Structures are given as structure tokens and as C-alpha cells.
């Protein structure tokens, strides 16, 4: 089973990991927030665990749409309920459907899971984020 498309998707999702905001804090916050994000992908039937990936990402202080993951993925049905954000995602090449859920643990930390199903098998990406400071030019 080729792992390269899943590695590319994992990297793209890591860079697009969402950042949730609390109330009106965004109006007083810097232009962006620098987050250290970590993701780890696993697939059913895979004999070994994939290594986690960590990156620093400048995100908007207010998250207005869920992560698309990469060009061939489209997200929809984003819902924000308290400290939880959920969304659906559908990808082509490889064809996959999934759901994401991020929980804001406090103003500086989040964790979540993105689950995909495809003909090639089921995949889960666990994500975490820790705010490390302000930044310019959020993506």
C-alpha cells in the first residue's frame, strides 16, 4: 500500500491545523498566533507507527473555516460548539472521506483527530497545538 500520498496529506493537514479563538479576544490579539503543531498519522494494518511531524504555523487569531488539507481536499459542514470544532472533508487522488474534530483545552493548547476512510484503508491523524507567541502574516 503506497504511503507517500498519506504522508503528503499528513504534512498538508499539519500546516492547516486549525486554531480556535475565545470570544472577543481576537479583537485585541496580534495579527496572528504562532503555534507549534504536531501530527501523527496511523493506518489500520500498517505494521509500524509513522513518525510524528512538528512545525511552527502562523495562524489567524480567528478560525473561519476548517482545514482543507491540500488542494485536492474540500472541507464542509464546519460547526463550532463551545471549545469544539468539527467538520467533514472529502479528497480526490487518493479518494478519501473523513471528519475532523479539534478541542481547545485552554487558550494556549488544542488537540484533535482527523479520521479518513478510503479503498486503501482507514487512516487517523492525531493533532496537537501549543501557542508559542504572536506572528505576522497568518496563513
Tab-separated table of N, CA and C in Angstrom:
chain	number	residue	atom	x	y	z
A	1	UNK	N	0.854	-1.178	0.000
A	1	UNK	CA	0.000	0.000	0.000
A	1	UNK	C	0.896	1.235	0.000
A	2	UNK	N	0.758	2.162	-0.992
A	2	UNK	CA	1.617	3.332	-1.028
A	2	UNK	C	1.317	4.265	0.142
A	3	UNK	N	2.391	4.710	0.786
A	3	UNK	CA	2.247	5.591	1.942
A	3	UNK	C	2.473	7.044	1.543
A	4	UNK	N	3.151	7.305	0.420
A	4	UNK	CA	3.505	8.671	0.021
A	4	UNK	C	2.314	9.613	-0.045
A	5	UNK	N	1.154	9.244	-0.657
A	5	UNK	CA	0.031	10.178	-0.670
A	5	UNK	C	-0.442	10.522	0.742
A	6	UNK	N	-0.364	9.551	1.637
A	6	UNK	CA	-0.810	9.806	3.001
A	6	UNK	C	0.182	10.695	3.736
A	7	UNK	N	1.468	10.545	3.450
A	7	UNK	CA	2.462	11.443	4.058
A	7	UNK	C	2.230	12.870	3.593
A	8	UNK	N	1.953	13.047	2.295
A	8	UNK	CA	1.689	14.389	1.766
A	8	UNK	C	0.449	14.977	2.420
A	9	UNK	N	-0.582	14.169	2.583
A	9	UNK	CA	-1.811	14.641	3.210
A	9	UNK	C	-1.544	14.996	4.672
A	10	UNK	N	-0.780	14.156	5.360
A	10	UNK	CA	-0.457	14.430	6.754
A	10	UNK	C	0.288	15.751	6.884
A	11	UNK	N	1.270	15.972	6.029
A	11	UNK	CA	2.022	17.225	6.083
A	11	UNK	C	1.123	18.418	5.796
A	12	UNK	N	0.250	18.279	4.810
A	12	UNK	CA	-0.652	19.381	4.477
A	12	UNK	C	-1.623	19.655	5.617
A	13	UNK	N	-2.137	18.617	6.236
A	13	UNK	CA	-3.055	18.818	7.355
A	13	UNK	C	-2.350	19.445	8.541
A	14	UNK	N	-1.102	19.070	8.750
A	14	UNK	CA	-0.333	19.673	9.831
A	14	UNK	C	-0.228	21.171	9.636
A	15	UNK	N	0.040	21.595	8.412
A	15	UNK	CA	0.175	23.019	8.139
A	15	UNK	C	-1.151	23.753	8.189
A	16	UNK	N	-2.240	23.028	8.034
A	16	UNK	CA	-3.556	23.676	8.025
A	16	UNK	C	-4.314	23.444	9.321
A	17	UNK	N	-3.633	22.939	10.327
A	17	UNK	CA	-4.309	22.662	11.588
A	17	UNK	C	-4.976	23.912	12.110
A	18	UNK	N	-6.226	23.794	12.521
A	18	UNK	CA	-6.972	24.978	12.925
A	18	UNK	C	-6.584	25.509	14.291
A	19	UNK	N	-6.851	26.781	14.467
A	19	UNK	CA	-6.658	27.435	15.750
A	19	UNK	C	-7.987	28.054	16.125
A	20	UNK	N	-8.489	27.727	17.290
A	20	UNK	CA	-9.757	28.244	17.750
A	20	UNK	C	-9.524	29.494	18.570
A	21	UNK	N	-10.504	30.393	18.598
A	21	UNK	CA	-10.393	31.591	19.405
A	21	UNK	C	-11.500	31.628	20.428
A	22	UNK	N	-11.280	32.401	21.459
A	22	UNK	CA	-12.269	32.533	22.523
A	22	UNK	C	-12.851	33.933	22.491
A	23	UNK	N	-14.138	34.022	22.181
A	23	UNK	CA	-14.893	35.265	22.260
A	23	UNK	C	-14.267	36.436	21.551
A	24	UNK	N	-14.214	37.601	22.210
A	24	UNK	CA	-13.710	38.830	21.620
A	24	UNK	C	-12.208	38.989	21.750
A	25	UNK	N	-11.515	37.989	22.225
A	25	UNK	CA	-10.074	38.089	22.395
A	25	UNK	C	-9.384	38.380	21.069
A	26	UNK	N	-9.977	37.957	19.943
A	26	UNK	CA	-9.362	38.166	18.637
A	26	UNK	C	-9.217	39.648	18.320
A	27	UNK	N	-10.136	40.492	18.790
A	27	UNK	CA	-10.075	41.921	18.501
A	27	UNK	C	-8.858	42.558	19.152
A	28	UNK	N	-8.354	42.013	20.253
A	28	UNK	CA	-7.223	42.574	20.961
A	28	UNK	C	-5.944	41.792	20.704
A	29	UNK	N	-6.027	40.706	19.987
A	29	UNK	CA	-4.880	39.841	19.755
A	29	UNK	C	-4.014	40.385	18.624
A	30	UNK	N	-2.753	39.946	18.561
A	30	UNK	CA	-1.891	40.346	17.444
A	30	UNK	C	-2.450	39.815	16.125
A	31	UNK	N	-1.858	40.241	15.020
A	31	UNK	CA	-2.350	39.835	13.694
A	31	UNK	C	-2.469	38.335	13.558
A	32	UNK	N	-1.566	37.603	14.145
A	32	UNK	CA	-1.614	36.152	14.075
A	32	UNK	C	-1.033	35.547	15.330
A	33	UNK	N	-1.211	34.227	15.436
A	33	UNK	CA	-0.673	33.498	16.574
A	33	UNK	C	0.241	32.395	16.056
A	34	UNK	N	1.436	32.323	16.621
A	34	UNK	CA	2.390	31.294	16.234
A	34	UNK	C	2.121	30.049	17.073
A	35	UNK	N	1.874	28.947	16.391
A	35	UNK	CA	1.567	27.677	17.043
A	35	UNK	C	2.610	26.638	16.660
A	36	UNK	N	2.999	25.826	17.625
A	36	UNK	CA	3.808	24.647	17.344
A	36	UNK	C	2.818	23.496	17.245
A	37	UNK	N	2.703	22.919	16.062
A	37	UNK	CA	1.721	21.866	15.813
A	37	UNK	C	2.424	20.538	15.559
A	38	UNK	N	1.826	19.493	16.046
A	38	UNK	CA	2.367	18.151	15.847
A	38	UNK	C	1.253	17.256	15.324
A	39	UNK	N	1.575	16.427	14.351
A	39	UNK	CA	0.599	15.460	13.834
A	39	UNK	C	1.249	14.091	13.734
A	40	UNK	N	0.427	13.069	13.911
A	40	UNK	CA	0.912	11.704	13.744
A	40	UNK	C	-0.170	10.888	13.070
A	41	UNK	N	0.180	10.286	11.947
A	41	UNK	CA	-0.746	9.511	11.141
A	41	UNK	C	-0.581	8.032	11.452
A	42	UNK	N	-1.715	7.331	11.504
A	42	UNK	CA	-1.677	5.881	11.628
A	42	UNK	C	-2.713	5.298	10.668
A	43	UNK	N	-2.421	4.104	10.174
A	43	UNK	CA	-3.332	3.401	9.270
A	43	UNK	C	-3.581	2.002	9.798
A	44	UNK	N	-4.834	1.577	9.667
A	44	UNK	CA	-5.159	0.209	10.060
A	44	UNK	C	-4.334	-0.759	9.223
A	45	UNK	N	-3.764	-1.762	9.879
A	45	UNK	CA	-2.995	-2.781	9.172
A	45	UNK	C	-1.555	-2.391	8.889
A	46	UNK	N	-1.166	-1.173	9.216
A	46	UNK	CA	0.215	-0.754	8.987
A	46	UNK	C	1.086	-1.353	10.096
A	47	UNK	N	2.151	-2.071	9.735
A	47	UNK	CA	2.936	-2.779	10.742
A	47	UNK	C	3.745	-1.862	11.670
A	48	UNK	N	3.992	-0.634	11.245
A	48	UNK	CA	4.778	0.254	12.101
A	48	UNK	C	4.072	1.595	12.249
A	49	UNK	N	4.419	2.300	13.286
A	49	UNK	CA	3.840	3.605	13.560
A	49	UNK	C	4.625	4.664	12.779
A	50	UNK	N	3.914	5.570	12.141
A	50	UNK	CA	4.571	6.648	11.409
A	50	UNK	C	5.160	7.648	12.405
A	51	UNK	N	6.286	8.261	12.083
A	51	UNK	CA	6.842	9.264	12.991
A	51	UNK	C	5.955	10.515	13.008
A	52	UNK	N	5.931	11.188	14.131
A	52	UNK	CA	5.157	12.427	14.213
A	52	UNK	C	5.926	13.537	13.516
A	53	UNK	N	5.184	14.571	13.117
A	53	UNK	CA	5.784	15.730	12.447
A	53	UNK	C	5.401	16.971	13.231
A	54	UNK	N	6.383	17.834	13.440
A	54	UNK	CA	6.151	19.071	14.169
A	54	UNK	C	6.557	20.243	13.287
A	55	UNK	N	5.758	21.302	13.331
A	55	UNK	CA	6.042	22.510	12.556
A	55	UNK	C	5.498	23.708	13.311
A	56	UNK	N	6.049	24.873	13.013
A	56	UNK	CA	5.508	26.117	13.552
A	56	UNK	C	4.681	26.771	12.458
A	57	UNK	N	3.460	27.187	12.840
A	57	UNK	CA	2.495	27.714	11.885
A	57	UNK	C	1.954	29.035	12.405
A	58	UNK	N	1.942	30.068	11.542
A	58	UNK	CA	1.327	31.350	11.883
A	58	UNK	C	-0.123	31.285	11.418
A	59	UNK	N	-1.035	31.279	12.387
A	59	UNK	CA	-2.461	31.128	12.094
A	59	UNK	C	-3.213	32.400	12.440
A	60	UNK	N	-4.327	32.656	11.745
A	60	UNK	CA	-5.164	33.795	12.130
A	60	UNK	C	-5.661	33.612	13.559
A	61	UNK	N	-5.912	34.711	14.241
A	61	UNK	CA	-6.413	34.613	15.611
A	61	UNK	C	-7.846	34.112	15.643
A	62	UNK	N	-8.560	34.260	14.540
A	62	UNK	CA	-9.926	33.751	14.462
A	62	UNK	C	-10.024	32.764	13.313
A	63	UNK	N	-10.445	31.551	13.612
A	63	UNK	CA	-10.539	30.495	12.603
A	63	UNK	C	-11.915	30.556	11.972
A	64	UNK	N	-11.962	30.821	10.670
A	64	UNK	CA	-13.244	30.993	9.975
A	64	UNK	C	-13.645	29.820	9.105
A	65	UNK	N	-12.721	28.910	8.841
A	65	UNK	CA	-13.037	27.724	8.043
A	65	UNK	C	-12.132	26.589	8.459
A	66	UNK	N	-12.598	25.359	8.279
A	66	UNK	CA	-11.781	24.209	8.670
A	66	UNK	C	-10.624	24.016	7.689
A	67	UNK	N	-9.638	23.232	8.084
A	67	UNK	CA	-8.508	22.995	7.181
A	67	UNK	C	-8.936	22.147	5.991
A	68	UNK	N	-8.438	22.496	4.820
A	68	UNK	CA	-8.753	21.689	3.642
A	68	UNK	C	-7.753	20.569	3.474
A	69	UNK	N	-6.585	20.676	4.075
A	69	UNK	CA	-5.591	19.617	3.990
A	69	UNK	C	-4.648	19.803	2.829
A	70	UNK	N	-5.163	19.835	1.639
A	70	UNK	CA	-4.366	20.073	0.444
A	70	UNK	C	-5.302	20.430	-0.689
A	71	UNK	N	-4.735	20.759	-1.839
A	71	UNK	CA	-5.529	21.252	-2.970
A	71	UNK	C	-6.642	20.297	-3.384
A	72	UNK	N	-6.415	19.008	-3.241
A	72	UNK	CA	-7.410	18.041	-3.707
A	72	UNK	C	-8.422	17.671	-2.622
A	73	UNK	N	-8.484	18.449	-1.525
A	73	UNK	CA	-9.446	18.193	-0.452
A	73	UNK	C	-10.345	19.408	-0.259
A	74	UNK	N	-11.598	19.139	-0.001
A	74	UNK	CA	-12.580	20.199	0.269
A	74	UNK	C	-13.245	19.908	1.598
A	75	UNK	N	-13.277	20.934	2.459
A	75	UNK	CA	-13.922	20.803	3.759
A	75	UNK	C	-15.295	21.455	3.730
A	76	UNK	N	-16.196	20.940	4.565
A	76	UNK	CA	-17.552	21.481	4.639
A	76	UNK	C	-18.132	21.201	6.019
A	77	UNK	N	-19.313	21.747	6.257
A	77	UNK	CA	-20.085	21.482	7.472
A	77	UNK	C	-19.342	21.802	8.764
A	78	UNK	N	-18.556	22.888	8.764
A	78	UNK	CA	-17.855	23.279	9.977
A	78	UNK	C	-18.858	23.726	11.041
A	79	UNK	N	-18.664	23.220	12.261
A	79	UNK	CA	-19.511	23.604	13.391
A	79	UNK	C	-18.616	23.928	14.574
A	80	UNK	N	-18.929	25.033	15.253
A	80	UNK	CA	-18.221	25.417	16.466
A	80	UNK	C	-19.218	25.348	17.607
A	81	UNK	N	-18.923	24.527	18.582
A	81	UNK	CA	-19.775	24.389	19.765
A	81	UNK	C	-18.875	24.473	20.992
A	82	UNK	N	-18.894	25.640	21.656
A	82	UNK	CA	-18.023	25.835	22.814
A	82	UNK	C	-16.571	25.741	22.401
A	83	UNK	N	-15.830	24.821	23.001
A	83	UNK	CA	-14.408	24.660	22.686
A	83	UNK	C	-14.155	23.563	21.641
A	84	UNK	N	-15.209	23.105	20.958
A	84	UNK	CA	-15.067	22.020	19.973
A	84	UNK	C	-15.425	22.502	18.572
A	85	UNK	N	-14.596	22.130	17.607
A	85	UNK	CA	-14.865	22.406	16.192
A	85	UNK	C	-14.879	21.069	15.465
A	86	UNK	N	-15.897	20.866	14.632
A	86	UNK	CA	-15.978	19.653	13.824
A	86	UNK	C	-16.192	20.044	12.369
A	87	UNK	N	-15.812	19.176	11.450
A	87	UNK	CA	-16.010	19.418	10.022
A	87	UNK	C	-15.912	18.098	9.267
A	88	UNK	N	-16.381	18.117	8.013
A	88	UNK	CA	-16.255	16.994	7.091
A	88	UNK	C	-15.213	17.363	6.044
A	89	UNK	N	-14.548	16.364	5.492
A	89	UNK	CA	-13.569	16.602	4.439
A	89	UNK	C	-13.668	15.482	3.410
A	90	UNK	N	-13.517	15.851	2.135
A	90	UNK	CA	-13.561	14.889	1.040
A	90	UNK	C	-12.394	15.183	0.110
A	91	UNK	N	-11.626	14.148	-0.240
A	91	UNK	CA	-10.426	14.308	-1.055
A	91	UNK	C	-10.491	13.432	-2.301
A	92	UNK	N	-9.756	13.845	-3.321
A	92	UNK	CA	-9.556	13.040	-4.518
A	92	UNK	C	-8.059	12.793	-4.661
A	93	UNK	N	-7.693	11.708	-5.299
A	93	UNK	CA	-6.302	11.369	-5.602
A	93	UNK	C	-5.401	11.372	-4.374
A	94	UNK	N	-5.549	10.464	-3.448
A	94	UNK	CA	-6.489	9.352	-3.427
A	94	UNK	C	-7.862	9.790	-2.919
A	95	UNK	N	-8.888	9.045	-3.342
A	95	UNK	CA	-10.259	9.336	-2.924
A	95	UNK	C	-10.418	8.926	-1.465
A	96	UNK	N	-10.793	9.912	-0.628
A	96	UNK	CA	-10.983	9.667	0.800
A	96	UNK	C	-12.089	10.583	1.318
A	97	UNK	N	-12.793	10.125	2.322
A	97	UNK	CA	-13.765	10.944	3.034
A	97	UNK	C	-13.403	10.888	4.505
A	98	UNK	N	-13.679	12.002	5.199
A	98	UNK	CA	-13.332	11.994	6.606
A	98	UNK	C	-14.041	13.058	7.407
A	99	UNK	N	-13.741	13.029	8.705
A	99	UNK	CA	-14.257	14.017	9.636
A	99	UNK	C	-13.126	14.467	10.543
A	100	UNK	N	-13.214	15.712	10.982
A	100	UNK	CA	-12.219	16.239	11.893
A	100	UNK	C	-12.872	16.790	13.134
A	101	UNK	N	-12.127	16.735	14.224
A	101	UNK	CA	-12.598	17.303	15.488
A	101	UNK	C	-11.392	17.850	16.247
A	102	UNK	N	-11.489	19.104	16.645
A	102	UNK	CA	-10.447	19.761	17.427
A	102	UNK	C	-11.085	20.253	18.722
A	103	UNK	N	-10.410	20.023	19.847
A	103	UNK	CA	-10.863	20.510	21.145
A	103	UNK	C	-9.848	21.512	21.683
A	104	UNK	N	-10.336	22.681	22.043
A	104	UNK	CA	-9.486	23.706	22.651
A	104	UNK	C	-9.411	23.405	24.138
A	105	UNK	N	-8.248	22.983	24.622
A	105	UNK	CA	-8.086	22.624	26.022
A	105	UNK	C	-8.034	23.869	26.904
A	106	UNK	N	-7.404	24.920	26.409
A	106	UNK	CA	-7.360	26.231	27.045
A	106	UNK	C	-6.918	27.206	25.965
A	107	UNK	N	-6.607	28.449	26.318
A	107	UNK	CA	-6.291	29.443	25.288
A	107	UNK	C	-4.980	29.164	24.559
A	108	UNK	N	-4.137	28.282	25.093
A	108	UNK	CA	-2.822	28.032	24.502
A	108	UNK	C	-2.610	26.610	23.998
A	109	UNK	N	-3.615	25.738	24.066
A	109	UNK	CA	-3.433	24.332	23.685
A	109	UNK	C	-4.687	23.760	23.043
A	110	UNK	N	-4.485	22.893	22.051
A	110	UNK	CA	-5.592	22.143	21.467
A	110	UNK	C	-5.127	20.754	21.079
A	111	UNK	N	-6.083	19.861	20.889
A	111	UNK	CA	-5.784	18.523	20.397
A	111	UNK	C	-6.988	18.041	19.605
A	112	UNK	N	-6.762	17.072	18.753
A	112	UNK	CA	-7.872	16.571	17.959
A	112	UNK	C	-7.483	15.396	17.096
A	113	UNK	N	-8.459	14.999	16.281
A	113	UNK	CA	-8.299	13.839	15.418
A	113	UNK	C	-8.994	14.091	14.092
A	114	UNK	N	-8.366	13.661	13.020
A	114	UNK	CA	-8.972	13.677	11.693
A	114	UNK	C	-8.980	12.225	11.225
A	115	UNK	N	-10.173	11.712	10.924
A	115	UNK	CA	-10.309	10.308	10.520
A	115	UNK	C	-10.758	10.236	9.072
A	116	UNK	N	-10.061	9.398	8.286
A	116	UNK	CA	-10.370	9.206	6.874
A	116	UNK	C	-10.709	7.747	6.607
A	117	UNK	N	-11.590	7.535	5.632
A	117	UNK	CA	-11.854	6.201	5.109
A	117	UNK	C	-11.606	6.240	3.604
A	118	UNK	N	-11.071	5.155	3.076
A	118	UNK	CA	-10.827	5.057	1.637
A	118	UNK	C	-10.737	3.586	1.258
A	119	UNK	N	-10.653	3.329	-0.038
A	119	UNK	CA	-10.481	1.957	-0.519
A	119	UNK	C	-9.154	1.383	-0.044
A	120	UNK	N	-8.179	2.235	0.211
A	120	UNK	CA	-6.851	1.798	0.642
A	120	UNK	C	-6.783	1.499	2.137
A	121	UNK	N	-7.843	1.867	2.868
A	121	UNK	CA	-7.856	1.607	4.301
A	121	UNK	C	-8.224	2.856	5.088
A	122	UNK	N	-8.381	2.669	6.364
A	122	UNK	CA	-8.730	3.775	7.246
A	122	UNK	C	-7.461	4.425	7.797
A	123	UNK	N	-7.517	5.742	7.960
A	123	UNK	CA	-6.366	6.495	8.433
A	123	UNK	C	-6.846	7.452	9.515
A	124	UNK	N	-6.033	7.626	10.548
A	124	UNK	CA	-6.312	8.576	11.614
A	124	UNK	C	-5.101	9.479	11.783
A	125	UNK	N	-5.362	10.771	11.875
A	125	UNK	CA	-4.295	11.735	12.115
A	125	UNK	C	-4.604	12.420	13.437
A	126	UNK	N	-3.717	12.261	14.413
A	126	UNK	CA	-3.855	12.937	15.696
A	126	UNK	C	-3.061	14.230	15.622
A	127	UNK	N	-3.677	15.311	16.081
A	127	UNK	CA	-3.033	16.625	16.022
A	127	UNK	C	-3.045	17.282	17.396
A	128	UNK	N	-1.991	18.029	17.679
A	128	UNK	CA	-1.925	18.846	18.884
A	128	UNK	C	-1.310	20.178	18.516
A	129	UNK	N	-1.601	21.190	19.304
A	129	UNK	CA	-1.024	22.501	19.075
A	129	UNK	C	-0.795	23.224	20.386
A	130	UNK	N	0.306	23.987	20.421
A	130	UNK	CA	0.625	24.800	21.584
A	130	UNK	C	1.012	26.183	21.076
A	131	UNK	N	0.318	27.215	21.578
A	131	UNK	CA	0.618	28.582	21.159
A	131	UNK	C	1.954	28.990	21.759
A	132	UNK	N	2.835	29.539	20.890
A	132	UNK	CA	4.153	29.935	21.365
A	132	UNK	C	4.391	31.439	21.269
A	133	UNK	N	3.439	32.201	20.711
A	133	UNK	CA	3.584	33.657	20.666
A	133	UNK	C	2.877	34.278	19.491
A	134	UNK	N	3.089	35.583	19.284
A	134	UNK	CA	2.476	36.285	18.164
A	134	UNK	C	3.291	36.099	16.882
A	135	UNK	N	2.659	36.423	15.740
A	135	UNK	CA	3.366	36.343	14.460
A	135	UNK	C	2.680	37.276	13.456
A	136	UNK	N	3.383	37.543	12.358
A	136	UNK	CA	2.849	38.333	11.262
A	136	UNK	C	2.482	37.422	10.098
A	137	UNK	N	1.619	37.891	9.227
A	137	UNK	CA	1.239	37.178	8.004
A	137	UNK	C	0.651	35.794	8.251
A	138	UNK	N	-0.449	35.703	9.022
A	138	UNK	CA	-1.073	34.397	9.242
A	138	UNK	C	-1.552	33.783	7.928
A	139	UNK	N	-1.485	32.467	7.876
A	139	UNK	CA	-1.883	31.722	6.664
A	139	UNK	C	-3.293	31.231	6.779
